[in-house]
Amino acid sequence: MKVSREVAARHRAALLESACALFRERGFEAVGVAEIAAAAGLTHGAFYTHFASKQALCAEAVGVMLAASESAMRSGGDVDDYVAFYLSPRHARDRAHGCPVAALGGDVPREPSDVRERFSAGLGRAIDAFAAARAKGRGGGVGREKAIADM
């Protein structure tokens, strides 16, 4: 049955959202396509309408997760409030919505090159955003190396 573009876009977004949460909770290898589709309220057949493979989904999910982290750091909020939230017990317990670097950083080196490259590029942008947020209001002087150490 053919669905409208709007419905297809919602299905794709639901698959990505489910994948991001499940990957953060358990890692790439411990989650299958059928489980991701079920969490999104879809069948595993519907999954392949939107993604060529699980690997393609992994690469896109990594990009989505790191873009959200970058966006949070660029939001203009106080960086100390961001750090306090990040280190809070509530955030630490919520793996499904937590930091993709902490959740997946150990898994990424074993993933195919497209996932590693997407992760590396997203992490680089997140580091730059964190460095910019740290420098704002502090008269500059917070370099990339310091941001990496702080992250």
mmCIF file of N, CA and C in Angstrom, residues 24-25 31-32 51 54 60 63-64 67 71-72 84 94 96 104 124 126 138 146:
data_model
loop_
_atom_site.group_PDB
_atom_site.id
_atom_site.type_symbol
_atom_site.label_atom_id
_atom_site.label_comp_id
_atom_site.label_asym_id
_atom_site.label_seq_id
_atom_site.Cartn_x
_atom_site.Cartn_y
_atom_site.Cartn_z
ATOM 1 N N ARG A 24 21.845 4.037 21.609
ATOM 2 C CA ARG A 24 22.452 4.622 22.808
ATOM 3 C C ARG A 24 22.343 3.659 23.986
ATOM 4 N N GLU A 25 21.193 3.017 24.118
ATOM 5 C CA GLU A 25 20.979 2.119 25.250
ATOM 6 C C GLU A 25 21.857 0.875 25.198
ATOM 7 N N VAL A 31 21.236 -4.448 18.681
ATOM 8 C CA VAL A 31 19.916 -4.025 18.230
ATOM 9 C C VAL A 31 19.727 -4.441 16.775
ATOM 10 N N GLY A 32 18.609 -5.087 16.497
ATOM 11 C CA GLY A 32 18.325 -5.525 15.136
ATOM 12 C C GLY A 32 17.304 -4.649 14.440
ATOM 13 N N PHE A 51 15.613 2.753 4.354
ATOM 14 C CA PHE A 51 17.059 2.582 4.501
ATOM 15 C C PHE A 51 17.506 1.344 3.733
ATOM 16 N N LYS A 54 20.977 -1.757 7.634
ATOM 17 C CA LYS A 54 21.160 -1.310 9.013
ATOM 18 C C LYS A 54 22.363 -0.372 9.094
ATOM 19 N N GLU A 60 23.329 7.311 9.507
ATOM 20 C CA GLU A 60 22.432 8.465 9.610
ATOM 21 C C GLU A 60 22.079 8.768 11.054
ATOM 22 N N GLY A 63 24.791 10.712 12.710
ATOM 23 C CA GLY A 63 24.725 12.108 12.285
ATOM 24 C C GLY A 63 23.635 12.883 13.004
ATOM 25 N N VAL A 64 22.475 12.272 13.153
ATOM 26 C CA VAL A 64 21.345 12.916 13.836
ATOM 27 C C VAL A 64 21.684 13.172 15.307
ATOM 28 N N ALA A 67 24.383 15.882 15.646
ATOM 29 C CA ALA A 67 23.839 17.188 15.266
ATOM 30 C C ALA A 67 22.998 17.762 16.401
ATOM 31 N N SER A 71 23.735 21.206 18.270
ATOM 32 C CA SER A 71 22.672 22.210 18.359
ATOM 33 C C SER A 71 22.454 22.656 19.807
ATOM 34 N N ALA A 72 22.486 21.706 20.732
ATOM 35 C CA ALA A 72 22.312 22.050 22.145
ATOM 36 C C ALA A 72 23.414 22.984 22.614
ATOM 37 N N ALA A 84 26.294 21.221 33.823
ATOM 38 C CA ALA A 84 25.624 20.731 35.035
ATOM 39 C C ALA A 84 24.527 19.730 34.687
ATOM 40 N N ASP A 94 19.502 8.295 31.875
ATOM 41 C CA ASP A 94 18.673 8.259 30.668
ATOM 42 C C ASP A 94 19.533 7.993 29.439
ATOM 43 N N ALA A 96 19.023 6.337 26.772
ATOM 44 C CA ALA A 96 18.343 6.416 25.480
ATOM 45 C C ALA A 96 18.361 7.824 24.898
ATOM 46 N N LEU A 104 28.294 5.543 22.510
ATOM 47 C CA LEU A 104 28.727 4.812 21.317
ATOM 48 C C LEU A 104 30.208 4.962 20.964
ATOM 49 N N GLY A 124 33.586 16.368 15.580
ATOM 50 C CA GLY A 124 34.382 17.570 15.322
ATOM 51 C C GLY A 124 33.545 18.837 15.410
ATOM 52 N N ALA A 126 30.731 19.138 17.077
ATOM 53 C CA ALA A 126 30.303 19.291 18.478
ATOM 54 C C ALA A 126 31.424 19.889 19.321
ATOM 55 N N ARG A 138 33.640 34.572 28.136
ATOM 56 C CA ARG A 138 34.895 34.435 28.874
ATOM 57 C C ARG A 138 36.012 35.212 28.191
ATOM 58 N N LYS A 146 41.513 22.620 24.618
ATOM 59 C CA LYS A 146 40.879 22.734 25.937
ATOM 60 C C LYS A 146 39.458 22.181 25.870
#
